């Protein structure tokens, strides 16, 4: 098979072209899902049993000034939809998303009516490819803000 590469026609094997197309397609449709309790570092966070679909554990007792960090490997640079599964019996709060200490988004969490009444929220973040530390800095009023069960990054 002959393809145009760098303004020159180059002979390549068909299997190589298919493998490259599959790799590019996979990177473009990449996603990373993380259970909130799988943090690498934190301040002020506790875990508890979750009544969300699938059960398991969520992080909770989150207060203003608390934070949590995750080691993630982003498959491809670009724009991602950040979805997070949250619950709150109060006015909620927000979390500032940082990747390798660079602020990427601020996500608002509203009351869901109960500490175990789960809703999925989303925001958009631009991320570089490769290993990085994703940090959530929690902000809000006094008292507990919200719980989080998981988050996912989905390539747009």
Coordinates of N, CA and C in Angstrom, one line a residue:
X1 N 0.8 -1.2 0.0 CA 0.0 0.0 0.0 C 0.9 1.2 0.0
X2 N 0.5 2.2 -0.7 CA 1.2 3.5 -0.8 C 0.4 4.6 -0.1
X3 N 1.0 5.4 0.8 CA 0.3 6.4 1.5 C 1.2 7.7 1.3
X4 N 0.5 8.8 1.5 CA 1.2 10.1 1.5 C 1.6 10.4 2.9
X5 N 2.9 10.6 3.1 CA 3.5 10.9 4.4 C 4.5 12.0 4.2
X6 N 4.3 13.2 4.9 CA 5.3 14.3 4.8 C 5.5 14.7 3.4
X7 N 4.4 14.8 2.6 CA 4.4 15.2 1.2 C 5.2 14.3 0.3
X8 N 5.4 13.0 0.7 CA 6.0 12.0 -0.1 C 5.2 10.8 -0.1
X9 N 5.2 10.1 -1.2 CA 4.5 8.8 -1.3 C 5.4 7.7 -0.7
X10 N 4.9 7.0 0.3 CA 5.7 6.0 0.9 C 5.0 4.6 0.9
X11 N 5.7 3.6 0.6 CA 5.2 2.2 0.6 C 5.2 1.6 2.0
X12 N 4.0 1.2 2.5 CA 3.9 0.6 3.8 C 3.0 -0.6 3.7
X13 N 3.1 -1.4 4.7 CA 2.2 -2.6 4.7 C 0.8 -2.3 5.2
X14 N -0.2 -3.0 4.7 CA -1.6 -2.7 5.0 C -1.8 -2.9 6.5
X15 N -1.2 -4.0 7.1 CA -1.4 -4.3 8.5 C -0.9 -3.1 9.3
X16 N 0.2 -2.5 8.9 CA 0.8 -1.3 9.7 C -0.2 -0.2 9.7
X17 N -0.8 0.1 8.5 CA -1.8 1.2 8.5 C -3.0 0.9 9.3
X18 N -3.5 -0.4 9.3 CA -4.6 -0.8 10.1 C -4.3 -0.6 11.6
X19 N -3.1 -1.1 12.0 CA -2.7 -1.0 13.4 C -2.6 0.5 13.9
X20 N -2.1 1.3 13.0 CA -2.0 2.8 13.4 C -3.4 3.4 13.5
X21 N -4.2 3.1 12.6 CA -5.6 3.6 12.6 C -6.3 3.1 13.9
X22 N -6.1 1.9 14.3 CA -6.7 1.3 15.5 C -6.2 2.0 16.7
X23 N -4.9 2.3 16.7 CA -4.3 3.0 17.9 C -4.8 4.4 18.0
X24 N -4.9 5.1 16.9 CA -5.4 6.5 16.9 C -6.9 6.5 17.3
X25 N -7.7 5.6 16.8 CA -9.1 5.5 17.2 C -9.2 5.2 18.7
X26 N -8.4 4.3 19.2 CA -8.5 4.0 20.6 C -8.1 5.2 21.5
X27 N -7.1 5.9 21.1 CA -6.7 7.1 21.9 C -7.8 8.2 21.8
X28 N -8.4 8.3 20.7 CA -9.5 9.4 20.6 C -10.7 9.0 21.4
X29 N -10.9 7.7 21.6 CA -12.1 7.3 22.4 C -11.7 6.8 23.8
X30 N -10.6 7.3 24.3 CA -10.0 6.8 25.6 C -10.8 7.4 26.8
X31 N -10.8 6.6 27.8 CA -11.4 7.0 29.1 C -10.7 6.4 30.2
X32 N -10.7 7.1 31.4 CA -10.1 6.6 32.6 C -11.1 6.8 33.7
X33 N -11.5 5.6 34.3 CA -12.4 5.7 35.5 C -11.7 5.3 36.7
X34 N -11.9 6.1 37.8 CA -11.2 6.0 39.1 C -12.2 6.0 40.2
X35 N -12.1 5.0 41.1 CA -12.9 4.9 42.3 C -12.3 6.0 43.2
X36 N -13.2 6.8 43.8 CA -12.7 7.9 44.6 C -11.8 7.5 45.8
X37 N -12.0 6.3 46.3 CA -11.2 5.9 47.5 C -9.8 5.4 47.1
X38 N -9.5 5.3 45.8 CA -8.2 4.9 45.3 C -7.2 6.0 45.2
X39 N -7.3 7.0 46.1 CA -6.4 8.1 46.1 C -5.0 7.7 46.5
X40 N -4.0 8.5 46.1 CA -2.6 8.3 46.5 C -2.2 9.1 47.7
X41 N -2.9 10.2 47.9 CA -2.6 11.1 49.0 C -3.9 11.9 49.3
X42 N -4.0 12.4 50.5 CA -5.2 13.2 50.9 C -5.0 13.9 52.2
X43 N -5.9 14.9 52.4 CA -5.9 15.6 53.7 C -7.4 15.7 54.1
X44 N -7.8 15.2 55.2 CA -9.1 15.3 55.8 C -10.2 14.4 55.3
X45 N -9.8 13.5 54.4 CA -10.8 12.6 53.7 C -11.0 11.3 54.5
X46 N -12.2 10.9 54.6 CA -12.5 9.6 55.2 C -13.3 8.8 54.2
X47 N -13.4 7.5 54.4 CA -14.2 6.6 53.5 C -15.3 6.0 54.3
X48 N -16.4 5.6 53.6 CA -17.5 5.0 54.2 C -18.2 4.1 53.1
X49 N -19.1 3.2 53.6 CA -19.8 2.3 52.7 C -20.7 3.2 51.8
X50 N -20.9 2.8 50.6 CA -21.7 3.6 49.6 C -23.0 2.8 49.3
X51 N -24.1 3.5 49.2 CA -25.4 2.8 48.7 C -25.6 3.1 47.2
X52 N -24.6 3.7 46.5 CA -24.7 3.9 45.1 C -24.8 2.6 44.3
X53 N -25.2 2.7 43.1 CA -25.3 1.5 42.3 C -23.9 0.8 42.3
X54 N -23.9 -0.5 42.6 CA -22.7 -1.3 42.7 C -22.1 -1.3 44.1
X55 N -22.6 -0.5 45.0 CA -22.1 -0.5 46.4 C -20.7 0.0 46.5
X56 N -19.9 -0.7 47.3 CA -18.5 -0.3 47.5 C -18.3 0.8 48.5
X57 N -17.4 1.6 48.3 CA -16.9 2.6 49.2 C -16.9 4.0 48.5
X58 N -17.2 5.0 49.3 CA -17.1 6.4 48.7 C -16.2 7.2 49.7
X59 N -15.7 8.4 49.2 CA -15.0 9.3 50.1 C -16.0 10.2 50.6
X60 N -15.9 10.7 51.9 CA -16.8 11.6 52.5 C -16.2 12.4 53.6
X61 N -17.1 13.0 54.3 CA -16.7 13.9 55.4 C -15.7 15.0 54.9
X62 N -16.0 15.4 53.6 CA -15.2 16.4 53.0 C -15.5 17.8 53.5
X63 N -14.5 18.5 53.9 CA -14.7 19.9 54.3 C -13.9 20.9 53.5
X64 N -14.2 22.2 53.7 CA -13.4 23.2 53.0 C -12.0 23.1 53.4
X65 N -11.1 23.1 52.3 CA -9.7 23.0 52.6 C -9.1 21.6 52.4
X66 N -10.0 20.6 52.4 CA -9.5 19.2 52.2 C -9.1 19.0 50.8
X67 N -8.3 18.0 50.5 CA -7.9 17.7 49.2 C -7.6 16.2 49.0
X68 N -7.6 15.8 47.8 CA -7.3 14.4 47.5 C -6.5 14.3 46.1
X69 N -5.5 13.4 46.0 CA -4.7 13.3 44.8 C -4.8 11.8 44.3
X70 N -4.7 11.8 42.9 CA -4.8 10.5 42.2 C -3.6 10.4 41.2
X71 N -3.0 9.3 41.1 CA -2.0 9.1 40.0 C -2.8 8.5 38.8
X72 N -2.8 9.2 37.7 CA -3.5 8.8 36.5 C -2.5 8.8 35.3
X73 N -2.9 8.0 34.3 CA -2.1 8.0 33.0 C -3.1 8.4 31.9
X74 N -3.0 9.6 31.4 CA -3.9 10.1 30.4 C -3.4 9.5 29.0
X75 N -4.3 8.8 28.3 CA -3.9 8.1 27.1 C -3.6 9.0 25.9
X76 N -4.2 10.2 25.9 CA -3.9 11.1 24.8 C -4.2 12.5 25.2
X77 N -3.4 13.5 24.8 CA -3.7 14.9 25.1 C -4.9 15.3 24.4
X78 N -5.7 16.2 25.1 CA -6.9 16.8 24.5 C -7.9 17.1 25.5
X79 N -9.1 17.3 25.0 CA -10.3 17.7 25.8 C -11.0 16.5 26.4
X80 N -11.3 16.5 27.7 CA -11.9 15.4 28.3 C -13.2 15.9 29.1
X81 N -14.2 15.1 29.0 CA -15.4 15.3 29.9 C -15.0 14.6 31.2
X82 N -15.0 15.4 32.3 CA -14.9 14.9 33.7 C -16.2 14.6 34.2
X83 N -16.6 13.4 34.5 CA -17.9 13.1 35.2 C -17.5 12.6 36.6
X84 N -18.4 13.0 37.5 CA -18.1 12.6 38.9 C -19.5 12.2 39.5
X85 N -19.5 11.2 40.3 CA -20.6 10.7 41.0 C -20.6 11.2 42.4
X86 N -21.6 12.1 42.8 CA -21.6 12.8 44.0 C -22.9 12.8 44.8
X87 N -22.9 13.1 46.1 CA -24.1 13.1 46.9 C -23.9 14.2 48.0
X88 N -24.9 14.9 48.3 CA -24.8 15.9 49.4 C -26.1 16.2 50.0
X89 N -26.1 16.3 51.4 CA -27.3 16.7 52.1 C -27.3 18.1 52.5
X90 N -26.2 18.8 52.1 CA -26.1 20.3 52.4 C -26.1 21.0 51.1
X91 N -25.7 22.3 51.2 CA -25.7 23.1 49.9 C -24.5 22.7 49.0
X92 N -23.8 21.6 49.4 CA -22.7 21.2 48.5 C -21.5 22.0 48.6
X93 N -20.8 22.2 47.5 CA -19.6 23.0 47.5 C -19.0 22.9 46.1
X94 N -17.7 22.8 46.0 CA -17.1 22.7 44.7 C -15.7 22.1 44.8
X95 N -15.2 21.6 43.7 CA -13.8 21.1 43.8 C -13.0 21.7 42.6
X96 N -11.8 22.2 42.9 CA -10.9 22.7 41.9 C -10.1 21.5 41.4
X97 N -10.0 21.3 40.1 CA -9.3 20.2 39.5 C -7.9 20.7 39.0
X98 N -6.9 20.1 39.5 CA -5.5 20.4 39.1 C -4.8 19.2 38.5
X99 N -4.1 19.4 37.4 CA -3.3 18.3 36.8 C -1.8 18.8 36.9
X100 N -1.0 18.1 37.6 CA 0.4 18.5 37.8 C 0.5 19.9 38.2
X101 N -0.3 20.3 39.2 CA -0.3 21.7 39.8 C -0.9 22.8 38.9
X102 N -1.4 22.4 37.7 CA -2.0 23.4 36.8 C -3.5 23.3 36.9
X103 N -4.2 24.5 37.2 CA -5.6 24.4 37.4 C -6.3 24.2 36.1
X104 N -7.3 23.2 36.1 CA -7.9 22.8 34.8 C -9.4 23.1 34.8
X105 N -10.1 23.1 36.0 CA -11.5 23.4 36.1 C -12.0 23.6 37.5
X106 N -13.1 24.2 37.7 CA -13.8 24.2 39.0 C -15.2 23.6 38.8
X107 N -15.5 22.6 39.6 CA -16.7 21.9 39.4 C -17.6 22.1 40.6
X108 N -18.9 22.6 40.3 CA -19.9 22.9 41.4 C -20.6 21.6 41.7
X109 N -20.8 21.4 43.0 CA -21.6 20.3 43.5 C -22.8 20.9 44.3
X110 N -24.0 20.6 43.8 CA -25.2 21.0 44.5 C -25.8 19.9 45.4
X111 N -26.7 20.3 46.3 CA -27.4 19.3 47.1 C -28.1 18.3 46.3
X112 N -28.0 17.1 46.7 CA -28.8 16.0 46.1 C -29.9 15.5 47.0
X113 N -30.0 16.1 48.2 CA -31.0 15.8 49.2 C -30.7 14.8 50.2
X114 N -29.5 14.1 50.1 CA -29.1 13.1 51.1 C -27.7 12.8 50.8
X115 N -27.0 12.3 51.8 CA -25.6 11.9 51.7 C -25.4 10.7 50.8
X116 N -26.4 10.0 50.6 CA -26.3 8.8 49.7 C -27.3 8.8 48.5
X117 N -27.8 10.0 48.2 CA -28.6 10.3 47.0 C -27.7 10.7 45.9
X118 N -27.3 9.8 45.0 CA -26.2 10.0 44.1 C -26.7 10.6 42.7
X119 N -25.9 11.5 42.2 CA -26.1 12.1 40.9 C -24.7 12.3 40.2
X120 N -24.8 12.2 38.9 CA -23.6 12.4 38.1 C -23.5 13.8 37.6
X121 N -22.4 14.5 37.8 CA -22.2 15.8 37.3 C -21.0 15.8 36.3
X122 N -20.9 16.9 35.5 CA -19.7 16.9 34.6 C -19.2 18.3 34.3
X123 N -17.9 18.2 33.8 CA -17.2 19.5 33.5 C -16.3 19.1 32.3
X124 N -15.6 20.1 31.7 CA -14.7 19.8 30.7 C -13.3 20.2 31.2
X125 N -12.3 19.4 30.9 CA -10.9 19.7 31.2 C -10.0 19.4 30.1
X126 N -8.9 20.1 29.9 CA -7.9 19.9 28.9 C -6.7 19.3 29.6
X127 N -6.3 18.1 29.1 CA -5.2 17.4 29.8 C -4.1 17.0 28.8
X128 N -2.9 17.0 29.3 CA -1.7 16.5 28.5 C -1.7 15.0 28.6
X129 N -1.1 14.3 27.7 CA -0.9 12.9 27.7 C 0.1 12.5 28.7
X130 N 0.0 11.2 29.2 CA 1.0 10.6 30.1 C 0.6 10.7 31.6
X131 N 1.5 10.1 32.4 CA 1.3 10.0 33.8 C 1.3 11.4 34.4
X132 N 0.4 11.6 35.4 CA 0.3 12.9 36.1 C -0.5 12.7 37.4
X133 N -0.3 13.7 38.2 CA -1.1 13.8 39.5 C -2.3 14.7 39.3
X134 N -3.5 14.1 39.5 CA -4.7 14.8 39.4 C -5.2 15.1 40.9
X135 N -5.4 16.4 41.1 CA -5.7 16.8 42.5 C -7.0 17.5 42.5
X136 N -7.9 17.2 43.5 CA -9.1 17.9 43.8 C -9.0 18.7 45.1
X137 N -9.0 20.0 45.0 CA -9.1 20.9 46.2 C -10.5 21.2 46.5
X138 N -11.0 20.8 47.6 CA -12.4 21.0 48.0 C -12.6 22.4 48.6
X139 N -13.7 23.0 48.2 CA -14.0 24.4 48.7 C -15.5 24.5 49.0
X140 N -15.9 25.3 50.0 CA -17.3 25.5 50.3 C -17.4 26.2 51.7
X141 N -18.6 26.1 52.2 CA -18.9 26.7 53.5 C -18.4 25.8 54.6
X142 N -19.0 26.1 55.8 CA -18.5 25.3 57.0 C -19.3 23.9 57.0
X143 N -18.7 23.0 57.7 CA -19.4 21.7 57.8 C -19.0 20.8 56.6
X144 N -19.7 19.6 56.5 CA -19.4 18.7 55.4 C -20.0 19.2 54.1
X145 N -19.3 19.0 53.0 CA -19.7 19.5 51.7 C -20.5 18.5 50.9
X146 N -19.8 17.3 50.6 CA -20.4 16.3 49.7 C -19.6 15.0 49.8
X147 N -20.1 14.0 49.3 CA -19.4 12.7 49.1 C -19.1 12.5 47.6
X148 N -18.1 11.7 47.3 CA -17.8 11.3 45.9 C -17.6 9.8 45.9
X149 N -18.2 9.1 44.9 CA -18.0 7.7 44.7 C -17.0 7.4 43.7
X150 N -17.0 8.1 42.5 CA -16.0 7.8 41.5 C -16.0 9.0 40.5
X151 N -15.0 9.0 39.7 CA -14.9 10.0 38.6 C -14.3 9.3 37.4
X152 N -14.7 9.9 36.2 CA -14.2 9.4 35.0 C -13.8 10.5 34.0
X153 N -12.8 10.3 33.3 CA -12.3 11.2 32.2 C -12.6 10.5 30.9
X154 N -13.4 11.2 30.1 CA -13.8 10.6 28.8 C -13.3 11.5 27.7
X155 N -12.5 11.0 26.7 CA -12.0 11.8 25.6 C -13.2 12.4 24.8
X156 N -13.1 13.6 24.4 CA -14.2 14.2 23.6 C -13.9 14.1 22.2

